[in-house]
Tab-separated table of C-alpha atoms in Angstrom:
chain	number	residue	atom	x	y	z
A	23	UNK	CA	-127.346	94.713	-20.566
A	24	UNK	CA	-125.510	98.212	-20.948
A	25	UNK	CA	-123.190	98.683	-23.487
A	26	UNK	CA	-120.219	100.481	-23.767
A	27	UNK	CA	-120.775	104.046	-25.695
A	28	UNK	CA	-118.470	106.867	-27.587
A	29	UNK	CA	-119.013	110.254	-27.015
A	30	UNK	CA	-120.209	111.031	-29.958
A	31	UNK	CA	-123.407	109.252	-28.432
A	32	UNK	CA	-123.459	112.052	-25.819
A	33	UNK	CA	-125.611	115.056	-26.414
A	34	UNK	CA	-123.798	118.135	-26.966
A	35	UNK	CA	-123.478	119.665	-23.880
A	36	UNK	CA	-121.719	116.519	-22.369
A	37	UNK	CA	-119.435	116.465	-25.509
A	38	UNK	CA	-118.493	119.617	-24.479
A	39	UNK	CA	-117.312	118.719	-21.334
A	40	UNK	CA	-115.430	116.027	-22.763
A	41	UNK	CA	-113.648	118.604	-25.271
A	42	UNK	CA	-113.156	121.050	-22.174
A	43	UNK	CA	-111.592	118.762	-19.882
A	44	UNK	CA	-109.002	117.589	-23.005
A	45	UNK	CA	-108.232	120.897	-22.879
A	46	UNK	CA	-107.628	120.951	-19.198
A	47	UNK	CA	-105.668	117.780	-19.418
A	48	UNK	CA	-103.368	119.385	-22.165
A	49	UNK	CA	-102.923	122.737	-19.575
A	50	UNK	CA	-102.172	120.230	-16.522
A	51	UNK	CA	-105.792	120.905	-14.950
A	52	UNK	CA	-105.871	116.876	-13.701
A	53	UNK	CA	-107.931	118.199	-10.795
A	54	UNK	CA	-110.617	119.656	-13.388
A	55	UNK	CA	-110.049	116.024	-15.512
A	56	UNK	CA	-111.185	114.003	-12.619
A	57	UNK	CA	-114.159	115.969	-11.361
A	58	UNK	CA	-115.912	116.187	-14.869
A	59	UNK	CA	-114.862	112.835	-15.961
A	60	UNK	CA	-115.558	111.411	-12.787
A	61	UNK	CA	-119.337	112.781	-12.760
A	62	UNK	CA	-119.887	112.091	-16.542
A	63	UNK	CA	-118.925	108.564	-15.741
A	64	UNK	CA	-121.984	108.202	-12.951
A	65	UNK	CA	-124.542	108.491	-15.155
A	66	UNK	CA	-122.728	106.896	-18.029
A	67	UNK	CA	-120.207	103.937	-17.172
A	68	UNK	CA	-119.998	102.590	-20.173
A	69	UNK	CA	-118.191	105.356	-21.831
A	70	UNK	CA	-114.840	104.000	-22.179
A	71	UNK	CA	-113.278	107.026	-23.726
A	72	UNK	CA	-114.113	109.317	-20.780
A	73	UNK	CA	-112.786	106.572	-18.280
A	74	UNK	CA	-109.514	106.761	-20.207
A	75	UNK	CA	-109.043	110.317	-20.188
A	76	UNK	CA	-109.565	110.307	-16.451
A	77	UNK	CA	-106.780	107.860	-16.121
A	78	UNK	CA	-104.948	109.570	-18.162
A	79	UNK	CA	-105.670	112.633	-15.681
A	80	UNK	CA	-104.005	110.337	-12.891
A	81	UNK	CA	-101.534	107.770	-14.335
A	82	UNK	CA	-98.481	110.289	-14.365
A	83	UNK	CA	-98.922	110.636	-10.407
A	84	UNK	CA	-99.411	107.328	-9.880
A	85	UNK	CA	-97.074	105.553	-12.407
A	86	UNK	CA	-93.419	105.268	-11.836
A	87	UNK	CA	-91.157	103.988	-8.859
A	88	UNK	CA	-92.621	103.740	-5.983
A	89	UNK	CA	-91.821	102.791	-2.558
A	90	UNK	CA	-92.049	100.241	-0.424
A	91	UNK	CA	-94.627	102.232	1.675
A	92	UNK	CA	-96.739	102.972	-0.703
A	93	UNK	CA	-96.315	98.898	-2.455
A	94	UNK	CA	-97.373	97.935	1.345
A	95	UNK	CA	-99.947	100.026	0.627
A	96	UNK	CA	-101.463	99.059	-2.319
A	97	UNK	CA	-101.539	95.567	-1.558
A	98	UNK	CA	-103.514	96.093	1.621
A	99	UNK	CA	-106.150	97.942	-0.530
A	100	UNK	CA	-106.069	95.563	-3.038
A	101	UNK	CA	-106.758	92.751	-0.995
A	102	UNK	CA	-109.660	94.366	0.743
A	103	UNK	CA	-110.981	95.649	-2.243
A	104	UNK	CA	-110.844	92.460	-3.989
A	105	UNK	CA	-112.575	90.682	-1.017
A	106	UNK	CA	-115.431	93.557	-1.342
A	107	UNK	CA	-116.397	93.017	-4.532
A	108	UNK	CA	-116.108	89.372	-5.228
A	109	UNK	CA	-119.741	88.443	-4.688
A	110	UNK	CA	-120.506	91.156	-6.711
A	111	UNK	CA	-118.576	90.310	-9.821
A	112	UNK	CA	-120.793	87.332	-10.401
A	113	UNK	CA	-123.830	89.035	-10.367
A	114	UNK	CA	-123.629	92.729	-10.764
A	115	UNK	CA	-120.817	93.352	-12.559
A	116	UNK	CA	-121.988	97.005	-13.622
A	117	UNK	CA	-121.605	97.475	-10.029
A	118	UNK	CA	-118.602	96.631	-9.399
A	119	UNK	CA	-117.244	99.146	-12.529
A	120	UNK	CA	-118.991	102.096	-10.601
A	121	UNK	CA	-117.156	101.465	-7.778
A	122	UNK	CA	-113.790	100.881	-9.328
A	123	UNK	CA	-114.900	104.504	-11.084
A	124	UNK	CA	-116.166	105.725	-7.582
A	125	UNK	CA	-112.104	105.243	-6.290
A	126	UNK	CA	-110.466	106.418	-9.638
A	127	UNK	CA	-112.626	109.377	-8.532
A	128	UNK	CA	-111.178	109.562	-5.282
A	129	UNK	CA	-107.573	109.115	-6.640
A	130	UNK	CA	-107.596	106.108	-4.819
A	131	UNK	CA	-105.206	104.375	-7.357
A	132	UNK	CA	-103.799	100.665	-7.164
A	133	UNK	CA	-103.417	98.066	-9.498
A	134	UNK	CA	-106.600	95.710	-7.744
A	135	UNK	CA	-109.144	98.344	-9.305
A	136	UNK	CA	-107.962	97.759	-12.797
A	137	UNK	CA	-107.617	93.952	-12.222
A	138	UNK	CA	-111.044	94.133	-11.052
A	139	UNK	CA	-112.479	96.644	-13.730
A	140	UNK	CA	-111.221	94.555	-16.184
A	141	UNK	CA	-112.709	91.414	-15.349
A	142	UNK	CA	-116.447	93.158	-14.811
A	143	UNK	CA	-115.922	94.252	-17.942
A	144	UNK	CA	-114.937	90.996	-19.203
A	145	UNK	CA	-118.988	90.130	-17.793
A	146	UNK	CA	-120.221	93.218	-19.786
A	147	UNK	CA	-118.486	92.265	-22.825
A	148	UNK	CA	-117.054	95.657	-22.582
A	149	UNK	CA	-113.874	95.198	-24.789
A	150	UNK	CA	-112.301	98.647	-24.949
A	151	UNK	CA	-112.988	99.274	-21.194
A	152	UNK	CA	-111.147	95.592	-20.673
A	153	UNK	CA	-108.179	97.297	-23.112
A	154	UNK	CA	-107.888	100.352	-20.998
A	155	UNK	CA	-107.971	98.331	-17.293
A	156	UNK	CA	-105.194	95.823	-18.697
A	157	UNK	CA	-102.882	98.701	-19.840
A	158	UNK	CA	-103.284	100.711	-16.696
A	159	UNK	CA	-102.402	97.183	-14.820
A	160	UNK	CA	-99.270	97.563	-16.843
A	161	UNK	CA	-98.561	100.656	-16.675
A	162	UNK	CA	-98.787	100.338	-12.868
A	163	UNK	CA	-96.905	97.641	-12.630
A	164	UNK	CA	-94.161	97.842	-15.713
A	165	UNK	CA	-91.942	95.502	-14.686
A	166	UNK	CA	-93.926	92.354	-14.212
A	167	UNK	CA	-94.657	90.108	-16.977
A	168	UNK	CA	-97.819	88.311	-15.917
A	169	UNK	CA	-99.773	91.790	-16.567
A	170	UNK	CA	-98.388	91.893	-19.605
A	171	UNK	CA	-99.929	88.479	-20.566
A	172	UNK	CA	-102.902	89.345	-19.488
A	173	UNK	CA	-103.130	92.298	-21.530
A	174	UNK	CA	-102.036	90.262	-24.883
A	175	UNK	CA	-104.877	87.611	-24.400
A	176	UNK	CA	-106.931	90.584	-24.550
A	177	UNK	CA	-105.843	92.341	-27.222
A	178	UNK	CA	-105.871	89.187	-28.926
A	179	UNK	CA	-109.509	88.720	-28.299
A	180	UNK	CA	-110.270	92.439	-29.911
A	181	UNK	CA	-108.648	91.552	-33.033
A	182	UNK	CA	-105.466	93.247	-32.005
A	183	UNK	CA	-102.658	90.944	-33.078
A	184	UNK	CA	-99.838	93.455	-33.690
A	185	UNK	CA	-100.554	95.046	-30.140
A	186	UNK	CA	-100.490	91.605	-28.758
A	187	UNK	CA	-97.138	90.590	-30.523
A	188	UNK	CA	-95.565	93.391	-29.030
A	189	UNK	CA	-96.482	92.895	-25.517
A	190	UNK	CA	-95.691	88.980	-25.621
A	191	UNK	CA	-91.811	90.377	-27.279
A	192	UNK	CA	-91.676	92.471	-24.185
A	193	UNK	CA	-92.138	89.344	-21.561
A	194	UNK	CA	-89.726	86.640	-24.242
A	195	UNK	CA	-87.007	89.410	-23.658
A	196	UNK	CA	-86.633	88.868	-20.578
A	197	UNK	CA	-88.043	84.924	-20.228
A	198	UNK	CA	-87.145	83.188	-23.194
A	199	UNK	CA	-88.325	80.153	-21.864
A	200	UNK	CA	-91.951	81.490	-20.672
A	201	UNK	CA	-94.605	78.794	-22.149
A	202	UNK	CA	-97.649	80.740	-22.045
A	203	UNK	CA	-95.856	83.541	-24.213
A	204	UNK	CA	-94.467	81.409	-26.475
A	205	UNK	CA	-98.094	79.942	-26.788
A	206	UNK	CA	-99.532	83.656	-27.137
A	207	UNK	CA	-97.056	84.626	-29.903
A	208	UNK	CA	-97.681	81.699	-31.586
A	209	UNK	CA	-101.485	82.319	-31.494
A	210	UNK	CA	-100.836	86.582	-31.793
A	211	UNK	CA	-98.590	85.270	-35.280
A	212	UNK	CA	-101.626	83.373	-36.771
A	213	UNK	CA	-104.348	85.910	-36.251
A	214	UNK	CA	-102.094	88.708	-37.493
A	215	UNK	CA	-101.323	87.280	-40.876
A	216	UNK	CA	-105.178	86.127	-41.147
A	217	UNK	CA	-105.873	89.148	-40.381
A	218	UNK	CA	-103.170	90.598	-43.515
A	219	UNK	CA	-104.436	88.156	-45.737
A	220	UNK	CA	-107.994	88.777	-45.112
A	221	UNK	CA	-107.404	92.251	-45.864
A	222	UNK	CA	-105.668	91.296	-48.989
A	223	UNK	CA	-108.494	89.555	-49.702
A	224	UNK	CA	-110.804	92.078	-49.272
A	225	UNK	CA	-108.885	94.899	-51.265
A	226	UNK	CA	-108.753	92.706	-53.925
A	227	UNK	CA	-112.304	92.096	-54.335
A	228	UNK	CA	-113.353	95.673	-53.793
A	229	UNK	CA	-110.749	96.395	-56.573
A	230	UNK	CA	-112.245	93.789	-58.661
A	231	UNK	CA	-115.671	94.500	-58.188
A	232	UNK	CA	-114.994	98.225	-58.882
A	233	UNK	CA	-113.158	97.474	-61.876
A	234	UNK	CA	-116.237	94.955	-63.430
């Protein structure tokens, strides 16, 4: 099974296309993001940090308010996007993740590719890539909770407690009463003072050991 690489596990002239199109991305060149992130990802899928900068490329035209066209919109391609690749979730997941990437490419931009990305990923065991398609969700659609949950179970599962607390707040703002984020908090609570104390732990030992 493939696994999700860094860049630093490109050779050097694709790390340089990864440094050139930061640069692009910092002078507004989104057009120039897209095309060299979008190739790079062809031949490489499982690099999660090039799939971010391309949505980084295309979140600020895509995030936002949006109207009731374009909502009408996305849930048509959503729905027929979702039907496409259902069979192929189960069995190819890898891909289904080039063809979410072969639409991000396109600028073809809804929240269905990211729901689906991030449960192909899910099959991969792709963890960062399932990070990155959960916040995009959100970011796409900021004022629903349920996206929001999804996105703390995962960050849960990494080992990200904090990030998880502070996306299960978000949702208990606004429904106090909402069992599955009370659960989640609950759960997000535990693992983040494990996760303190096991640091403790470990500092003290180093300390110790470095001191005997």
């Amino acid at each position: 099974m493939m696994k999700e690489t860094t860049i630093h596990e490109f050779d050097k002239r694709l790390q340089k296309q990864v440094v050139q199109a930061r640069e692009a991305l910092k002078k507004d060149g989104k057009d120039y993001v897209v095309q060299v992130c979008g190739e790079l990802l062809k031949n490489n899928p499982g690099a999660y940090e090039v799939r971010s900068l391309l949505w980084e490329a295309l979140r600020s035209d895509f995030t936002g308010k949006s109207s009731r066209m374009n909502w009408l919109r996305n849930q048509s391609s959503g729905i027929q996007f979702k039907l496409a690749t259902r069979t192929l979730l189960k069995k190819h997941p890898l891909e289904v993740v080039r063809r979410c990437d072969e639409l991000l490419r396109g600028k073809q931009v809804f929240p269905q590719v990211f729901i689906t990305l991030n449960k192909a990923a899910a099959s991969l065991d792709w963890q960062e890539t399932q990070v990155l398609a959960c916040r995009a969700v959100v970011a796409l659609d900021s004022e629903k909770t349920a996206p929001r949950l999804i996105l703390s179970e995962v960050l849960l599962n990494v080992k990200r407690p904090q990030e998880a607390i502070e996306q299960v707040e978000w949702v208990l703002a606004r429904e106090p009463a909402n069992g599955e984020a009370q659960t989640l908090l609950k759960n997000a609570s535990v693992a983040e003072t494990l996760q303190r104390g096991n640091w403790e732990d470990t500092d003290t030992t180093f300390h110790t050991k470095k001191l005997t």
